[in-house]
Amino acid sequence: MGNVFGRKSRSSRVTEQDKAILQLKQQRDKLKQYQKRITLQLEKESLLAKQLLKDGKKEKALLLLKKKRYQDQLLEKTESQISNLERMVQDIEFMQIEVKVVEGLKIGNECLKSMHEIMSIEDVEKILDETQESIEYQRHIDEMLAGAMTHEDEEAALAELEAITQEEDVALPEVPTDLVPEIPEAANVETERKEARKQEDREMLAA
């Protein structure tokens, strides 16, 4: 019926290296099983050779020991093959890690190149210079606001203010043209009292 449910077949993530590692581990496990079986057999034959010697069957015991010696050599070869397989598995796994590291470095280098294309060294130097100028300018303002102005700074500020005033020609306030308001009546009474007191003082001095 085909793909009834519309599922898309996912691409297998198993690489050739993974398959090779799996095969090597399977061969290693088989050799270990063989090694275990031979070891058990050698133990039995060793006990049997001792029993034959006790029974006076020296020739059979000697033949059995020669066979055991041959199997010991096979056992040593098997151990060497297992070590080679394990070393090969480790080498492949380590190479896989190195490949991933190299791929990561490649991606990182491409990313850095694209970023360098966006911002050149000249742009970075310009931004750093502008940033430093802004920092120094802000520090200068902070010092001025904190009362750290010198006499020369004050004179320069006053001179700049005078120049701005002359340029803008600041207009003076106009003189009012309205009549002076009349003095209230209470103020007139107080003025008359002061004049009467002055007249009395003059009369007393003339007497």
Coordinates of C-alpha atoms in Angstrom, one line a residue:
M1 CA 0.0 0.0 0.0
G2 CA 3.0 2.2 0.1
N3 CA 3.4 5.1 2.5
V4 CA -0.2 5.1 3.8
F5 CA 0.3 7.5 6.7
G6 CA 2.5 9.9 4.8
R7 CA 5.5 9.3 7.0
K8 CA 8.8 10.3 5.6
S9 CA 11.7 7.9 5.9
R10 CA 14.4 9.4 8.1
S11 CA 17.9 9.3 6.9
S12 CA 20.0 6.9 8.9
R13 CA 22.5 8.6 11.3
V14 CA 24.7 5.5 11.4
T15 CA 27.9 6.2 9.6
E16 CA 30.4 3.8 8.1
Q17 CA 32.7 4.3 11.1
D18 CA 29.9 3.3 13.4
K19 CA 29.4 0.1 11.5
A20 CA 33.1 -0.6 11.6
I21 CA 33.2 -0.1 15.3
L22 CA 30.2 -2.4 15.8
Q23 CA 31.9 -5.2 13.8
L24 CA 35.1 -4.8 15.6
K25 CA 33.4 -5.1 19.0
Q26 CA 31.5 -8.1 17.9
Q27 CA 34.7 -9.8 16.8
R28 CA 36.3 -8.9 20.2
D29 CA 33.4 -10.4 22.1
K30 CA 33.6 -13.6 20.1
L31 CA 37.3 -13.8 20.9
K32 CA 36.6 -13.3 24.6
Q33 CA 34.1 -16.1 24.6
Y34 CA 36.6 -18.3 22.8
Q35 CA 39.2 -17.3 25.4
K36 CA 36.9 -18.1 28.3
R37 CA 36.1 -21.5 26.8
I38 CA 39.7 -22.4 26.3
T39 CA 40.7 -21.3 29.8
L40 CA 38.0 -23.6 31.3
Q41 CA 39.2 -26.5 29.1
L42 CA 42.9 -25.9 30.1
E43 CA 41.9 -26.1 33.8
K44 CA 40.1 -29.4 33.3
E45 CA 43.0 -30.9 31.3
S46 CA 45.5 -29.8 34.0
L47 CA 43.5 -31.7 36.6
L48 CA 43.2 -34.7 34.3
A49 CA 46.9 -34.7 33.7
K50 CA 47.5 -34.8 37.5
Q51 CA 45.1 -37.7 37.8
L52 CA 46.8 -39.6 35.0
L53 CA 50.1 -39.3 36.8
K54 CA 48.6 -40.6 39.9
D55 CA 47.2 -43.6 38.0
G56 CA 50.7 -44.2 36.5
K57 CA 49.6 -43.3 33.0
K58 CA 52.6 -41.1 32.3
E59 CA 52.5 -41.2 28.5
K60 CA 48.9 -40.1 28.4
A61 CA 49.6 -37.3 30.9
L62 CA 52.5 -36.1 28.8
L63 CA 50.4 -36.1 25.6
L64 CA 47.7 -34.1 27.4
L65 CA 50.3 -31.6 28.7
K66 CA 51.6 -31.1 25.1
K67 CA 48.1 -30.4 24.0
K68 CA 47.6 -28.0 26.9
R69 CA 50.9 -26.2 25.9
Y70 CA 49.6 -25.7 22.3
Q71 CA 46.3 -24.3 23.6
D72 CA 48.2 -21.9 25.9
Q73 CA 49.9 -20.5 22.9
L74 CA 46.5 -20.1 21.1
L75 CA 45.3 -18.4 24.3
E76 CA 48.2 -15.9 24.1
K77 CA 47.4 -15.1 20.5
T78 CA 43.8 -14.6 21.3
E79 CA 44.7 -12.1 24.0
S80 CA 46.9 -10.2 21.6
Q81 CA 44.1 -10.1 18.9
I82 CA 41.6 -8.8 21.5
S83 CA 44.1 -6.1 22.5
N84 CA 44.5 -5.1 18.8
L85 CA 40.8 -5.0 18.3
E86 CA 40.2 -2.8 21.4
R87 CA 43.0 -0.5 20.3
M88 CA 41.5 -0.1 16.9
V89 CA 38.1 0.6 18.3
Q90 CA 39.6 3.3 20.5
D91 CA 41.5 4.8 17.6
I92 CA 38.3 5.0 15.4
E93 CA 36.3 6.5 18.2
F94 CA 39.0 9.1 18.9
M95 CA 39.1 9.9 15.2
Q96 CA 35.4 10.5 15.2
I97 CA 35.9 13.0 18.1
E98 CA 38.7 14.7 16.2
V99 CA 36.5 15.0 13.1
K100 CA 33.7 16.7 15.1
V101 CA 36.3 19.0 16.6
V102 CA 37.6 20.0 13.2
E103 CA 34.1 20.5 11.9
G104 CA 33.4 22.8 14.8
L105 CA 36.5 24.7 14.2
K106 CA 35.6 25.1 10.6
I107 CA 32.2 26.5 11.4
G108 CA 33.7 28.8 14.0
N109 CA 36.3 30.1 11.5
E110 CA 33.5 30.7 8.9
C111 CA 31.5 32.6 11.5
L112 CA 34.5 34.7 12.4
K113 CA 35.2 35.5 8.8
S114 CA 31.7 36.7 8.2
M115 CA 31.9 38.9 11.3
H116 CA 35.2 40.3 10.2
E117 CA 33.6 41.2 6.9
I118 CA 30.8 43.0 8.6
M119 CA 33.2 45.0 10.9
S120 CA 36.7 45.8 9.8
I121 CA 39.6 46.8 11.9
E122 CA 39.2 50.4 10.9
D123 CA 35.6 50.4 12.1
V124 CA 36.6 48.9 15.4
E125 CA 39.4 51.5 15.9
K126 CA 37.0 54.3 15.1
I127 CA 34.4 53.0 17.5
L128 CA 37.0 52.7 20.3
D129 CA 38.3 56.2 19.6
E130 CA 34.8 57.7 19.7
T131 CA 34.0 55.7 22.9
Q132 CA 37.2 57.0 24.5
E133 CA 36.4 60.6 23.5
S134 CA 32.8 60.3 24.9
I135 CA 34.2 58.9 28.2
E136 CA 36.7 61.8 28.5
Y137 CA 34.1 64.4 27.6
Q138 CA 31.7 62.9 30.3
R139 CA 34.5 62.9 32.8
H140 CA 35.2 66.5 32.1
I141 CA 31.6 67.5 32.6
D142 CA 31.5 65.5 35.9
E143 CA 34.5 67.4 37.1
M144 CA 32.9 70.7 36.2
L145 CA 29.7 69.9 37.9
A146 CA 31.6 68.8 41.0
G147 CA 33.2 72.3 41.3
A148 CA 36.5 71.3 39.9
M149 CA 36.6 74.3 37.5
T150 CA 39.8 76.2 37.4
H151 CA 40.1 80.0 37.1
E152 CA 41.0 79.6 33.4
D153 CA 37.8 77.5 32.9
E154 CA 35.7 80.2 34.5
E155 CA 37.2 83.0 32.4
A156 CA 36.7 80.9 29.2
A157 CA 33.0 80.3 30.1
L158 CA 32.4 84.0 30.8
A159 CA 34.1 85.0 27.5
E160 CA 31.9 82.5 25.7
L161 CA 28.8 83.8 27.4
E162 CA 29.8 87.4 26.4
A163 CA 30.3 86.3 22.8
I164 CA 26.9 84.6 22.7
T165 CA 25.3 87.7 24.2
Q166 CA 26.8 90.0 21.6
E167 CA 25.8 87.7 18.8
E168 CA 22.2 87.4 19.9
D169 CA 22.0 91.1 20.8
V170 CA 19.9 90.6 23.9
A171 CA 17.1 93.2 24.1
L172 CA 16.8 95.2 27.3
P173 CA 13.3 95.5 28.9
E174 CA 11.3 98.6 27.7
V175 CA 10.7 101.5 30.0
P176 CA 7.0 101.7 31.0
T177 CA 5.1 104.7 29.5
D178 CA 2.1 104.5 31.8
L179 CA 1.4 107.3 34.3
V180 CA 2.6 106.8 37.8
P181 CA -0.3 105.6 39.9
E182 CA -1.8 108.1 42.4
I183 CA -0.6 107.8 46.0
P184 CA -3.4 106.5 48.2
E185 CA -5.1 108.9 50.6
A186 CA -3.5 107.3 53.7
A187 CA -0.1 108.0 52.2
N188 CA -1.0 111.7 51.7
V189 CA -2.0 112.0 55.4
E190 CA 1.3 110.6 56.5
T191 CA 3.1 113.1 54.4
E192 CA 1.1 116.0 55.9
R193 CA 2.0 114.8 59.4
K194 CA 5.7 114.7 58.6
E195 CA 5.5 118.3 57.2
A196 CA 3.7 119.6 60.3
R197 CA 6.4 118.0 62.6
K198 CA 9.1 119.7 60.5
Q199 CA 7.3 123.1 60.9
E200 CA 7.0 122.7 64.7
D201 CA 10.7 121.9 64.9
R202 CA 11.6 125.0 63.0
E203 CA 9.4 127.2 65.2
M204 CA 11.0 125.8 68.3
L205 CA 14.4 126.5 67.0
A206 CA 13.4 130.1 66.1
A207 CA 12.0 130.9 69.6

